[in-house]
C-alpha positions as a printed NumPy array, in Angstrom:
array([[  9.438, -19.674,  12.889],
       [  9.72 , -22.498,  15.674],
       [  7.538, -25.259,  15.641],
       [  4.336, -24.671,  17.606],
       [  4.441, -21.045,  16.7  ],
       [  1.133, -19.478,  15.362],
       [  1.024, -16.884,  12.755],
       [ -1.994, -14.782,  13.204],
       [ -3.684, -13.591,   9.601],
       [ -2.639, -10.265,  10.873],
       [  0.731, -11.509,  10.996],
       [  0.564, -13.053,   7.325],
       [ -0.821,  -9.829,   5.893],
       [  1.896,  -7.591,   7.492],
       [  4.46 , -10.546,   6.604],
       [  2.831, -10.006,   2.854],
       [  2.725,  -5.877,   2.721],
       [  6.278,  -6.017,   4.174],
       [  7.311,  -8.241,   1.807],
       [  5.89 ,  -5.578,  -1.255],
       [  7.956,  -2.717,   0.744],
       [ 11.009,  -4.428,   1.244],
       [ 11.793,  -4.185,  -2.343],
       [ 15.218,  -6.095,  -2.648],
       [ 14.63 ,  -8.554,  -0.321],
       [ 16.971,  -8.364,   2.23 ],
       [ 14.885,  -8.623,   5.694],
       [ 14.847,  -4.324,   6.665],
       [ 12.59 ,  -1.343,   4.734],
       [ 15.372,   1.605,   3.916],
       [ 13.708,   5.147,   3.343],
       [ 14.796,   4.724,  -0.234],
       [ 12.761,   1.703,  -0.791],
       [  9.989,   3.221,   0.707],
       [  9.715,   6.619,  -1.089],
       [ 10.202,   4.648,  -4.312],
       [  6.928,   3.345,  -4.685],
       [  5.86 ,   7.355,  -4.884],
       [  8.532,   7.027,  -7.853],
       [  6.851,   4.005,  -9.487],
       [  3.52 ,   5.085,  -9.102],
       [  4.253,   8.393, -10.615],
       [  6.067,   6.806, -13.083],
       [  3.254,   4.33 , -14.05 ],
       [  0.878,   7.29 , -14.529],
       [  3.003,   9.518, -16.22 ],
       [  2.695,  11.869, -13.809],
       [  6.021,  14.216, -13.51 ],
       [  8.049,  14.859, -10.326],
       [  6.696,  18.294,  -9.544],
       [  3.21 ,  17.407, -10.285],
       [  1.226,  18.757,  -7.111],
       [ -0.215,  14.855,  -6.253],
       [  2.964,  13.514,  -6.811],
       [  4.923,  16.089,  -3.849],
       [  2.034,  15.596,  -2.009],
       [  2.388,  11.731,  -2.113],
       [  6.15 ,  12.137,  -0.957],
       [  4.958,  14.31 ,   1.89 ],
       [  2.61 ,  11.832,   3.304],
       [  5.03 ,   9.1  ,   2.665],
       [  7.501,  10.688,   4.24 ],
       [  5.27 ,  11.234,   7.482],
       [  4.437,   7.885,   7.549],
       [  8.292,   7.164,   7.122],
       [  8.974,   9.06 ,  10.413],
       [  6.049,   7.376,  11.552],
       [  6.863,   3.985,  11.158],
       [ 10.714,   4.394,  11.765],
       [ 10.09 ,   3.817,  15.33 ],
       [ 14.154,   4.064,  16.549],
       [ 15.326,   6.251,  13.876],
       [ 17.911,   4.58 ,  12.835],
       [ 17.137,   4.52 ,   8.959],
       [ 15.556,   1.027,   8.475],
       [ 12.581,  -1.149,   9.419],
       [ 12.845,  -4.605,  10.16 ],
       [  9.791,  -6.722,  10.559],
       [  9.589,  -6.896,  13.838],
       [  9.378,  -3.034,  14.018],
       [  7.144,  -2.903,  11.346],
       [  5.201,  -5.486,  13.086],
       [  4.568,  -3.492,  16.501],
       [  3.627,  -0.624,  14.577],
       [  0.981,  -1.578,  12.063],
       [ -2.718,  -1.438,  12.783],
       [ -5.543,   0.204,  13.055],
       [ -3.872,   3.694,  15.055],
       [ -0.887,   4.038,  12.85 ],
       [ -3.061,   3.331,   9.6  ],
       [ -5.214,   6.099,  10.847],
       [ -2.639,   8.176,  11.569],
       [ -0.287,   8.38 ,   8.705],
       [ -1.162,   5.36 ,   6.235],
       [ -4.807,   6.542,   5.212],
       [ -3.197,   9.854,   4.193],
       [ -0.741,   8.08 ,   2.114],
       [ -2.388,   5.578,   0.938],
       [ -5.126,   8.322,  -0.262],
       [ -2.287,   9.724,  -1.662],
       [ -1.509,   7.029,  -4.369],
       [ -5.236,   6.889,  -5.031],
       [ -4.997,  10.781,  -6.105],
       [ -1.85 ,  10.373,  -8.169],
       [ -3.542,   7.235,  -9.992],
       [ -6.977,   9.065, -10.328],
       [ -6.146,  11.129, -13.406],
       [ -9.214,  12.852, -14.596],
       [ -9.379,  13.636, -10.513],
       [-13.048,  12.411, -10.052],
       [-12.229,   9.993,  -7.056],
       [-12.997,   6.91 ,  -8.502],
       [-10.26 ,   4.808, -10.411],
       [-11.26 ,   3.305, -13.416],
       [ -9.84 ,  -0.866, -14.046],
       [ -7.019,   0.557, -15.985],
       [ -5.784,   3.092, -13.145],
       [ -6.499,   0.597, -10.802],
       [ -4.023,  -2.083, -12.507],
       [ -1.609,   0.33 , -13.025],
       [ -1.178,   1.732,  -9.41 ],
       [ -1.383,  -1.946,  -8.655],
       [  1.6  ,  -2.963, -10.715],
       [  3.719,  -0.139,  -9.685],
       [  3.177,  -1.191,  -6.282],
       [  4.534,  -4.362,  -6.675],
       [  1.646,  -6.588,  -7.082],
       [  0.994,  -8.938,  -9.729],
       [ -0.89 ,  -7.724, -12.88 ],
       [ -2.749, -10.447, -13.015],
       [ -4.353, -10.06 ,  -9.416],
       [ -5.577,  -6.466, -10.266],
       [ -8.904,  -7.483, -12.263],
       [ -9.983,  -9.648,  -9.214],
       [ -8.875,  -7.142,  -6.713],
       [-10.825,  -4.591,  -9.052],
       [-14.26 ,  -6.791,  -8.876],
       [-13.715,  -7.141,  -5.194],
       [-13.948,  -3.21 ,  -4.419],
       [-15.899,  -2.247,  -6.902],
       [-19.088,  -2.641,  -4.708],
       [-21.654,  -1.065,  -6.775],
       [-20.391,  -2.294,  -9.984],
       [-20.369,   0.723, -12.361],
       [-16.548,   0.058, -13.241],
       [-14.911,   2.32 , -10.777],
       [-13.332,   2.019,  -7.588],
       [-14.376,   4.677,  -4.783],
       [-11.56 ,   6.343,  -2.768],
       [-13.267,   5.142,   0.654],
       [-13.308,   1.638,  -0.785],
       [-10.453,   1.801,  -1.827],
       [ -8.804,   2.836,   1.71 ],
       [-11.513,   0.32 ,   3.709],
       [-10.016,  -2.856,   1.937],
       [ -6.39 ,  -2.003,   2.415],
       [ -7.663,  -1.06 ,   6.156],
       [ -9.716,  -4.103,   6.721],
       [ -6.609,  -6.108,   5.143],
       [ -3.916,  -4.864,   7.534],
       [ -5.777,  -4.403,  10.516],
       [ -7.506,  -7.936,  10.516],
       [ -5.988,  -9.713,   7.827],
       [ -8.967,  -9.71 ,   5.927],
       [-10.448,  -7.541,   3.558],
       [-12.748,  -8.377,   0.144],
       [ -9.537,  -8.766,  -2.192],
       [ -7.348, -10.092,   0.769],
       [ -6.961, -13.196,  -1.357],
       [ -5.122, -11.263,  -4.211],
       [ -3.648,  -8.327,  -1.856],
       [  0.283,  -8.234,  -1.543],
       [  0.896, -10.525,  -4.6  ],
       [  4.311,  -9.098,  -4.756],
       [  5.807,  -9.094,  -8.35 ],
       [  9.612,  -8.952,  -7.778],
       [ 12.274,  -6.952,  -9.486]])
């Protein structure tokens, strides 16, 4: 970044959630590395391939894939990620698969996820188990112990259309490899 540049909070949390999704670190999203958090998540819950949340996790992740993928040529650099983040293109394919992690983490299928679903999804996404109980207390706004699906999907919204959400301050702690 050049001196005098300013980095919007926006910018920081899509600099942070690209971060999570560009798993080894080496500056572009590949379809592989994206699709594998559908692996870890199942993985993390136990939850086996041909389970019907876990194919319908890789179908929404693999709209949102196509979605995001803007030129097609099989990778996503930040600066294409950048442009298409927000408030349309979570809407359009990121609530769905988002929602979809929630399912595949929400074993008993109630739509709430209890502390220890919670920390689990949160760890197979890359984030830092530590982080979880905060980020936990932060959506769970009526404090009875479980997270609600449509708080769930607010504070990731609120984080990476503004940059700011309830658990902003622990979202995207990326745990590497």
């Amino acid at each position: 970044m050049s001196e005098g540049t300013t980095v919007t909070v926006t910018d920081a949390a899509k600099r942070r959630i690209f971060a999570m999704l560009d798993v080894d670190g080496d500056g572009v999203i590949s379809r592989a590395e994206y699709l594998a958090r559908v692996d870890r998540a199942a993985a993390a819950m136990g939850r086996e391939a041909g389970h019907s949340v876990v194919v319908a996790a890789y179908a929404a992740h693999e709209e949102v894939w196509a979605d995001m993928d803007g030129d097609r040529d099989g990778r996503v650099t930040f600066e294409e990620y950048r442009t298409w983040a927000g408030h349309d293109a979570f809407e359009r394919s990121c609530r769905p698969a988002l929602g979809s992690l929630f399912d595949l983490a929400d074993r008993d299928g109630d739509g709430r996820l209890s502390r220890e679903e919670f920390t689990r999804l949160r760890v197979a996404s890359r984030n830092i188990a530590s982080d979880a109980d905060r980020a936990f207390d932060d959506l769970d706004i009526d404090h009875d112990g479980l997270i609600e699906r449509d708080a769930y999907l607010a504070g990731i919204h609120d984080y990476v259309t503004t940059g700011a959400s309830p658990m902003g301050a622990v979202y995207g702690s990326a745990a590497r490899p």
